[in-house]
Each structure stands twice: as structure tokens, then as C-alpha cells.
Amino acid sequence: MKKLIIAFILTQIAISGLIAQPTADPNLDLNMVPPTVALNTNSIMEATVNNFGSRDIVANSLIVQITVGTNAEMIGLDPTSSSDWTLISSPTGTSNTWRLQNTSGVVTQFDPFPIPIRIIVKGVALGGPSLINGNIAYKVGPNALLGGAPSVSQGNTDATNDNPTTSLTVVTVLAVSLTDVTSTAADCSAKINWSTVKEDAGSTFDVEYSPDGVRFVKVGTVAGRSTAGSNYEFSYSQGNGRGFYRLKIGSINGGVSYSKVVNVTTRCNEKKVFIYPNPIQNLQDLHVNVTNFFGTVKGDLINAAGQIILTKKLVNGANLVKIANLAEGAYTFKVSDEAKEIQNFKIIVVK
């Protein structure tokens, strides 16, 4: 009977070991920096390799393939490219595929700081966006990680992240000269400002938005004002979160160019309190401007001992709180509402 129990336990341990056997999960991401270039100029294609599995991937076991489109040509590895990856095939020309192997690099599990492969890509023909395709796979043949077993048995828990794409657009450079492009937040809206010092006659500025910095859509158009240059502003309600913006600049002869990408984070209906003057003197009014608070709003003035010595009902907008008969020193002004939002401010009372 004891032998049967021991055999059963050993069997269960063996089965659970098989079920819990760790696997690797190589992942490839592609990104063009920048995604739009002038004809016969360069961009950098970044290929970042991660491992989302539960075991390390050994060196000399992975192959990364990159294939460019008809408007681009890979011309070399950037000096900042990871030395862990070695080119094993790099034909010249457009529509070609380069292959790289991790000859000296172990791809550790959940590496938070992967070093990317960086390939210099030249825009050689107008047009786009033209797709650039990637693929990551295990090297054909035995893999040392599993003691000579076929490489496919090393495991790949998620094949959906093996074949990423990115794109490159090649454009004609226009005579429009941008001096600056900036973005700022105003509650739920992003404000995009730009300036020019010269423009083509009939220039237009399409403002393009992206939630991720990769896929852009047009959200508005602003007409050029002067061939001598001008200042521009455009607002777009993007809701809560981060947004990316660029300008697509067009001319009457059909030429197109793009600005740099800027980003901004907006917070809709953010509760704000602005208090002045501070320090403040006795018999002065404390100005309290309140925005987006809910329901009944009040302000409590609290001394250093934690005692509430003054309470004032507040409204969204401008409020005045009379400061009188207070000893010099530091106080806390607490603003709160029915939603239990609380903001505290240090107030200094002086003679």
C-alpha cells in the first residue's frame, strides 16, 4: 500500500512538472524614427526584441528578418545598434530582406531594457506609407537550451507577436519653413501651435492626431496666411489621456512634407484651486479660484494645532475669504467637496 501511495505521488509530481514546464516567447516590435522622410534622406528602423516567456532564450538561437518596401533601401546598421545581433544576410536594393542572428545575446525573460537593432533606411522613391515587415523565429536545428532537441520544442507561447509591421513615407521637401511646433493641454483639449518664417503660396496645414504615435488621422485643416510666415493655433478635443500630433504640409503643386511629432496629456474636468496672495496680511482678502468641484464646496482654514478657525462656502469660480485677527505663522487652507475631493494649501500670514 505504501508503495502504491509513493508511486502515485511521484506520478503527480512528474505530471505537474510537465504541465508547469517553462517556455520562452520571443517578441518583435518595429518602429520607424521618423516615419516620414524627404527623398534620398535616411530614417532609422528600430527592431526591438523581447522575451515574454518564463525562461531565457539562449544566444545563437533566434533569427530576425526585416523586409523593406519598394520606396526604401536598407543601407547599413546604425552605430548605436546592439552588438548582440549580427547580420547574416544583407542584400542591397529595394524590396529586400535582411536577416540577423543573436550570435552573442541571451534574450532574458521580461527584460525591461532591451537593446534594439537599428538599421539605417533610405527613402529612394516618393510615396507611401510603404510597409516594412518583420519576423522573429527560432533558428532551424538543435538548440542547446534543451540539450539538442529540435528548436521548435523550445516553445513559443504567443505567435501573434512574431510578425510586426511598420511603414515609411517618402515626400518632397517644400519651401515652408517651420520654426517651432508645440502642444499644450487645456482641460480636455490639446492646443497645437506652430510658426513659419516662409511658406509656399497656397500652403495648407493638415493637423493629424494619433493615440499611439504610429497611426495618424486628419482632425482639421488650417490654410496658410502669408508667404512671409505667420503664427498658427489649432485646438482638438481628445478626451482624457495622451495624444500625438503632427502637421501634414501641402502646397498647390501637390508637394507634401511633415512636421515633427509632438505629444500632450489632457485631463478632462480636472479639479483645480488657485490661491493668492500668499503670504497674506491680516485684513486682506484671500482670493480662491475653484474649478470643476462637485456639489457643496467649502474652504477650511486650519491652524498649526489642527483646529478649524474659519469655514467659508465656496463656488466654482472666484471667491473671497477675509483674513483678519490671525497670529503670524503657517496655516492650512483645505478645499473639499461632496465627492470627497480634498486639496490642501499652505498659507503664510504676515504683519
Short mmCIF file of C-alpha atoms in Angstrom, two decimals:
data_model
loop_
_atom_site.label_atom_id
_atom_site.label_comp_id
_atom_site.label_asym_id
_atom_site.label_seq_id
_atom_site.Cartn_x
_atom_site.Cartn_y
_atom_site.Cartn_z
CA MET A 1 0.00 0.00 0.00
CA LYS A 2 2.83 2.39 0.87
CA LYS A 3 4.49 1.61 -2.45
CA LEU A 4 1.27 2.48 -4.30
CA ILE A 5 0.97 5.82 -2.46
CA ILE A 6 4.60 6.71 -3.16
CA ALA A 7 4.19 5.79 -6.84
CA PHE A 8 1.04 7.91 -7.07
CA ILE A 9 2.80 10.94 -5.52
CA LEU A 10 5.79 10.60 -7.85
CA THR A 11 3.45 10.35 -10.84
CA GLN A 12 1.63 13.52 -9.79
CA ILE A 13 4.93 15.38 -9.36
CA ALA A 14 6.07 14.27 -12.81
CA ILE A 15 2.77 15.33 -14.41
CA SER A 16 2.76 18.72 -12.68
CA GLY A 17 6.36 19.22 -13.76
CA LEU A 18 5.40 18.64 -17.36
CA ILE A 19 2.44 20.97 -17.12
CA ALA A 20 4.49 23.71 -15.46
CA GLN A 21 7.43 23.37 -17.83
CA PRO A 22 8.53 26.94 -18.63
CA THR A 23 8.56 28.20 -22.21
CA ALA A 24 10.04 31.16 -23.98
CA ASP A 25 8.11 33.72 -26.02
CA PRO A 26 10.20 35.84 -28.40
CA ASN A 27 8.53 39.09 -29.43
CA LEU A 28 9.49 41.60 -32.15
CA ASP A 29 8.43 45.26 -32.41
CA LEU A 30 9.21 47.57 -35.37
CA ASN A 31 9.24 51.36 -35.41
CA MET A 32 10.45 53.91 -37.99
CA VAL A 33 12.09 57.02 -36.50
CA PRO A 34 10.91 59.22 -38.17
CA PRO A 35 8.16 57.51 -40.21
CA THR A 36 8.30 60.22 -42.91
CA VAL A 37 11.46 61.39 -44.69
CA ALA A 38 12.40 63.54 -47.65
CA LEU A 39 13.51 61.83 -50.84
CA ASN A 40 17.07 60.42 -50.60
CA THR A 41 17.34 61.00 -46.85
CA ASN A 42 17.57 58.48 -44.04
CA SER A 43 15.39 57.16 -41.26
CA ILE A 44 16.14 54.60 -38.55
CA MET A 45 14.21 51.35 -38.36
CA GLU A 46 14.24 50.07 -34.75
CA ALA A 47 13.62 46.36 -34.22
CA THR A 48 13.22 45.62 -30.53
CA VAL A 49 13.36 42.02 -29.31
CA ASN A 50 11.69 40.99 -26.05
CA ASN A 51 11.04 37.71 -24.33
CA PHE A 52 7.62 37.50 -22.67
CA GLY A 53 8.10 33.87 -21.65
CA SER A 54 9.24 32.29 -18.40
CA ARG A 55 12.70 31.10 -19.48
CA ASP A 56 15.69 32.82 -21.10
CA ILE A 57 16.39 32.40 -24.82
CA VAL A 58 20.00 31.39 -25.39
CA ALA A 59 22.41 33.07 -27.78
CA ASN A 60 22.65 31.91 -31.39
CA SER A 61 19.07 30.59 -31.43
CA LEU A 62 16.96 33.37 -32.99
CA ILE A 63 16.67 34.83 -36.49
CA VAL A 64 15.16 38.28 -37.13
CA GLN A 65 14.08 39.10 -40.70
CA ILE A 66 13.29 42.62 -41.96
CA THR A 67 11.84 43.28 -45.42
CA VAL A 68 11.54 46.84 -46.79
CA GLY A 69 9.04 48.11 -49.34
CA THR A 70 9.56 49.47 -52.83
CA ASN A 71 10.29 53.05 -51.73
CA ALA A 72 13.06 52.19 -49.26
CA GLU A 73 16.51 50.65 -49.12
CA MET A 74 18.41 49.32 -46.09
CA ILE A 75 21.94 50.68 -46.28
CA GLY A 76 23.62 49.62 -43.01
CA LEU A 77 23.47 49.13 -39.27
CA ASP A 78 23.44 52.32 -37.21
CA PRO A 79 26.46 52.63 -34.84
CA THR A 80 24.06 52.51 -31.86
CA SER A 81 22.65 49.14 -32.91
CA SER A 82 23.06 46.29 -30.43
CA SER A 83 26.27 44.29 -30.87
CA ASP A 84 24.37 41.18 -29.71
CA TRP A 85 22.89 40.86 -33.19
CA THR A 86 24.96 40.03 -36.29
CA LEU A 87 23.98 40.41 -39.93
CA ILE A 88 24.00 37.08 -41.71
CA SER A 89 22.35 38.28 -44.94
CA SER A 90 22.06 41.86 -46.25
CA PRO A 91 21.30 42.16 -49.98
CA THR A 92 21.18 45.67 -51.45
CA GLY A 93 18.32 47.44 -53.21
CA THR A 94 14.60 47.89 -52.56
CA SER A 95 12.15 45.14 -51.55
CA ASN A 96 14.94 43.12 -49.98
CA THR A 97 15.18 41.12 -46.77
CA TRP A 98 17.92 41.35 -44.16
CA ARG A 99 18.48 38.54 -41.67
CA LEU A 100 20.15 38.89 -38.25
CA GLN A 101 21.06 36.35 -35.57
CA ASN A 102 21.59 36.79 -31.81
CA THR A 103 25.12 35.41 -32.01
CA SER A 104 26.19 36.72 -28.59
CA GLY A 105 23.00 37.89 -26.91
CA VAL A 106 20.88 35.99 -24.42
CA VAL A 107 17.29 37.31 -24.53
CA THR A 108 16.29 37.21 -20.87
CA GLN A 109 12.73 36.81 -19.70
CA PHE A 110 10.83 40.08 -19.17
CA ASP A 111 13.88 42.24 -19.91
CA PRO A 112 12.67 45.83 -19.16
CA PHE A 113 15.51 47.46 -21.11
CA PRO A 114 16.00 45.60 -24.40
CA ILE A 115 18.71 46.96 -26.73
CA PRO A 116 17.21 47.34 -30.21
CA ILE A 117 18.58 46.55 -33.63
CA ARG A 118 18.86 49.84 -35.53
CA ILE A 119 19.01 49.76 -39.33
CA ILE A 120 19.56 52.85 -41.50
CA VAL A 121 16.80 53.01 -44.11
CA LYS A 122 16.97 55.41 -47.05
CA GLY A 123 13.90 56.78 -48.80
CA VAL A 124 14.64 56.21 -52.51
CA ALA A 125 11.23 56.67 -54.15
CA LEU A 126 8.33 59.04 -53.48
CA GLY A 127 5.20 57.55 -51.98
CA GLY A 128 3.88 55.63 -49.07
CA PRO A 129 3.21 54.69 -46.47
CA SER A 130 5.08 51.63 -47.71
CA LEU A 131 5.04 48.61 -45.39
CA ILE A 132 8.15 47.24 -43.72
CA ASN A 133 7.63 43.69 -42.48
CA GLY A 134 9.38 41.83 -39.69
CA ASN A 135 9.55 38.28 -38.42
CA ILE A 136 11.25 36.55 -35.49
CA ALA A 137 11.68 32.78 -35.32
CA TYR A 138 13.90 30.12 -33.83
CA LYS A 139 16.95 29.11 -35.82
CA VAL A 140 16.44 25.83 -37.64
CA GLY A 141 18.36 23.00 -35.99
CA PRO A 142 19.20 21.76 -32.47
CA ASN A 143 19.03 24.23 -29.62
CA ALA A 144 21.45 23.99 -26.71
CA LEU A 145 18.82 25.13 -24.23
CA LEU A 146 17.01 21.79 -24.38
CA GLY A 147 20.06 19.58 -24.80
CA GLY A 148 19.96 19.18 -28.57
CA ALA A 149 16.22 18.89 -29.03
CA PRO A 150 14.69 20.48 -32.15
CA SER A 151 14.40 24.23 -31.78
CA VAL A 152 10.63 24.28 -32.20
CA SER A 153 10.24 22.39 -28.94
CA GLN A 154 11.76 25.31 -27.06
CA GLY A 155 8.29 26.78 -27.16
CA ASN A 156 6.66 29.97 -28.37
CA THR A 157 3.61 30.70 -26.26
CA ASP A 158 2.24 33.51 -28.45
CA ALA A 159 2.83 33.56 -32.21
CA THR A 160 0.74 36.72 -32.70
CA ASN A 161 3.69 38.96 -31.74
CA ASP A 162 6.17 37.43 -34.21
CA ASN A 163 5.27 39.35 -37.38
CA PRO A 164 5.07 43.12 -36.78
CA THR A 165 4.89 45.84 -39.42
CA THR A 166 5.81 49.50 -39.68
CA SER A 167 5.87 51.90 -42.62
CA LEU A 168 7.85 54.63 -44.33
CA THR A 169 6.54 57.60 -46.33
CA VAL A 170 8.89 59.45 -48.69
CA VAL A 171 7.93 63.03 -49.60
CA THR A 172 9.17 66.07 -51.49
CA VAL A 173 10.58 68.84 -49.29
CA LEU A 174 8.55 72.05 -49.55
CA ALA A 175 9.62 75.63 -49.18
CA VAL A 176 7.58 76.04 -45.96
CA SER A 177 9.96 76.68 -43.08
CA LEU A 178 8.61 75.83 -39.62
CA THR A 179 10.36 77.50 -36.70
CA ASP A 180 8.52 75.62 -33.96
CA VAL A 181 5.68 73.18 -33.26
CA THR A 182 4.40 72.89 -29.67
CA SER A 183 1.47 71.32 -27.83
CA THR A 184 -0.23 72.27 -24.56
CA ALA A 185 -3.22 70.96 -22.62
CA ALA A 186 -6.37 72.95 -21.85
CA ASP A 187 -8.73 70.70 -19.89
CA CYS A 188 -9.96 68.09 -22.45
CA SER A 189 -8.40 69.85 -25.43
CA ALA A 190 -4.94 69.79 -26.95
CA LYS A 191 -3.68 73.09 -28.39
CA ILE A 192 -1.20 72.83 -31.24
CA ASN A 193 0.82 75.96 -32.03
CA TRP A 194 3.29 76.46 -34.86
CA SER A 195 5.12 79.28 -36.57
CA THR A 196 6.57 79.74 -40.04
CA VAL A 197 9.10 82.19 -41.46
CA LYS A 198 8.25 81.45 -45.09
CA GLU A 199 5.56 79.50 -46.94
CA ASP A 200 4.67 78.34 -50.42
CA ALA A 201 1.76 80.24 -51.93
CA GLY A 202 -1.41 78.28 -51.20
CA SER A 203 0.10 76.22 -48.40
CA THR A 204 -2.21 74.19 -46.16
CA PHE A 205 -1.61 72.58 -42.77
CA ASP A 206 -3.47 69.35 -42.02
CA VAL A 207 -3.36 68.63 -38.28
CA GLU A 208 -3.05 64.86 -37.76
CA TYR A 209 -3.80 63.07 -34.48
CA SER A 210 -2.69 59.66 -33.20
CA PRO A 211 -3.43 57.88 -29.90
CA ASP A 212 -0.21 55.86 -30.13
CA GLY A 213 2.24 57.91 -32.24
CA VAL A 214 2.04 55.41 -35.12
CA ARG A 215 -1.36 55.63 -36.86
CA PHE A 216 -2.36 59.23 -37.66
CA VAL A 217 -5.70 60.63 -38.88
CA LYS A 218 -6.55 64.15 -40.01
CA VAL A 219 -8.60 66.13 -37.47
CA GLY A 220 -8.53 69.56 -39.12
CA THR A 221 -7.02 71.84 -41.76
CA VAL A 222 -5.64 75.36 -41.43
CA ALA A 223 -4.98 77.48 -44.52
CA GLY A 224 -1.65 79.28 -44.88
CA ARG A 225 -1.83 83.04 -44.40
CA SER A 226 1.33 84.62 -45.74
CA THR A 227 4.36 83.66 -47.82
CA ALA A 228 6.37 85.71 -45.31
CA GLY A 229 5.31 83.41 -42.45
CA SER A 230 2.79 83.56 -39.63
CA ASN A 231 1.72 82.09 -36.26
CA TYR A 232 -0.97 79.40 -36.01
CA GLU A 233 -3.06 77.66 -33.36
CA PHE A 234 -5.40 74.67 -33.56
CA SER A 235 -7.45 73.04 -30.77
CA TYR A 236 -8.68 69.45 -30.70
CA SER A 237 -10.79 67.80 -28.00
CA GLN A 238 -9.02 64.49 -27.43
CA GLY A 239 -10.56 63.48 -24.10
CA ASN A 240 -8.56 62.10 -21.19
CA GLY A 241 -5.12 60.73 -21.93
CA ARG A 242 -2.13 61.23 -24.19
CA GLY A 243 -2.28 62.27 -27.83
CA PHE A 244 0.31 62.68 -30.57
CA TYR A 245 0.18 65.35 -33.29
CA ARG A 246 1.99 66.27 -36.49
CA LEU A 247 1.41 68.69 -39.35
CA LYS A 248 1.00 67.50 -42.93
CA ILE A 249 2.04 70.49 -45.02
CA GLY A 250 0.74 70.70 -48.57
CA SER A 251 1.19 73.09 -51.49
CA ILE A 252 -0.79 73.87 -54.64
CA ASN A 253 1.73 71.92 -56.76
CA GLY A 254 0.95 68.68 -54.88
CA GLY A 255 4.08 68.53 -52.73
CA VAL A 256 3.79 67.25 -49.17
CA SER A 257 6.02 67.34 -46.08
CA TYR A 258 5.54 66.56 -42.40
CA SER A 259 6.49 68.30 -39.17
CA LYS A 260 8.00 66.60 -36.14
CA VAL A 261 5.60 64.75 -33.82
CA VAL A 262 4.60 66.43 -30.54
CA ASN A 263 2.50 64.97 -27.72
CA VAL A 264 0.30 66.25 -24.93
CA THR A 265 -1.59 64.68 -21.99
CA THR A 266 -5.04 66.06 -21.14
CA ARG A 267 -7.17 65.58 -18.04
CA CYS A 268 -10.85 66.33 -18.54
CA ASN A 269 -12.69 68.19 -15.80
CA GLU A 270 -9.59 68.29 -13.62
CA LYS A 271 -10.27 69.87 -10.27
CA LYS A 272 -8.10 72.92 -9.74
CA VAL A 273 -7.66 75.52 -7.00
CA PHE A 274 -5.64 78.73 -7.38
CA ILE A 275 -4.98 80.82 -4.26
CA TYR A 276 -3.37 84.27 -3.93
CA PRO A 277 -1.79 86.33 -2.41
CA ASN A 278 0.46 84.08 -0.37
CA PRO A 279 1.96 85.21 2.02
CA ILE A 280 -1.04 87.29 3.05
CA GLN A 281 -1.53 90.07 5.63
CA ASN A 282 -4.36 90.46 8.13
CA LEU A 283 -7.37 92.40 6.77
CA GLN A 284 -6.55 91.24 3.25
CA ASP A 285 -8.86 89.15 1.06
CA LEU A 286 -7.63 85.70 0.14
CA HIS A 287 -8.62 85.04 -3.49
CA VAL A 288 -9.67 81.42 -4.04
CA ASN A 289 -10.44 80.35 -7.62
CA VAL A 290 -12.11 76.92 -7.81
CA THR A 291 -12.68 74.83 -10.95
CA ASN A 292 -14.70 71.61 -11.55
CA PHE A 293 -15.51 70.81 -7.91
CA PHE A 294 -18.80 68.97 -7.25
CA GLY A 295 -21.82 69.98 -5.21
CA THR A 296 -21.29 71.88 -1.97
CA VAL A 297 -17.73 73.19 -1.80
CA LYS A 298 -16.14 74.64 1.32
CA GLY A 299 -12.82 76.05 2.43
CA ASP A 300 -11.49 75.44 5.95
CA LEU A 301 -8.66 77.50 7.42
CA ILE A 302 -6.76 75.30 9.91
CA ASN A 303 -4.10 76.43 12.38
CA ALA A 304 -0.90 74.61 13.36
CA ALA A 305 -2.76 72.78 16.16
CA GLY A 306 -5.19 71.26 13.65
CA GLN A 307 -8.14 73.44 14.70
CA ILE A 308 -10.59 74.81 12.12
CA ILE A 309 -10.72 78.55 12.80
CA LEU A 310 -12.65 79.63 9.71
CA THR A 311 -15.04 77.94 7.25
CA LYS A 312 -16.17 79.53 4.01
CA LYS A 313 -18.69 78.24 1.47
CA LEU A 314 -17.11 78.30 -2.00
CA VAL A 315 -18.45 78.17 -5.55
CA ASN A 316 -16.79 77.19 -8.79
CA GLY A 317 -15.20 80.38 -9.97
CA ALA A 318 -13.87 83.32 -7.96
CA ASN A 319 -14.23 83.53 -4.16
CA LEU A 320 -13.01 86.00 -1.49
CA VAL A 321 -12.06 84.91 2.04
CA LYS A 322 -11.44 87.71 4.57
CA ILE A 323 -8.30 87.17 6.65
CA ALA A 324 -8.50 89.01 9.99
CA ASN A 325 -7.27 88.75 13.60
CA LEU A 326 -4.86 85.91 12.91
CA ALA A 327 -1.46 85.42 14.50
CA GLU A 328 1.54 85.35 12.24
CA GLY A 329 2.53 81.90 11.09
CA ALA A 330 1.64 78.97 8.86
CA TYR A 331 -1.93 77.79 8.27
CA THR A 332 -3.57 75.18 6.05
CA PHE A 333 -6.42 76.07 3.71
CA LYS A 334 -8.39 72.92 2.85
CA VAL A 335 -10.79 72.86 -0.11
CA SER A 336 -13.26 69.94 -0.22
CA ASP A 337 -16.50 68.98 -1.97
CA GLU A 338 -19.29 66.38 -1.84
CA ALA A 339 -17.23 63.95 -3.93
CA LYS A 340 -14.66 63.97 -1.08
CA GLU A 341 -12.06 65.65 -3.26
CA ILE A 342 -9.62 67.41 -0.91
CA GLN A 343 -6.81 69.81 -1.77
CA ASN A 344 -4.65 71.40 0.92
CA PHE A 345 -2.63 74.59 0.61
CA LYS A 346 -0.10 76.12 3.00
CA ILE A 347 -0.91 79.77 3.76
CA ILE A 348 1.55 82.14 5.47
CA VAL A 349 0.09 85.05 7.46
CA VAL A 350 2.44 88.02 7.99
CA LYS A 351 2.14 91.51 9.51
#
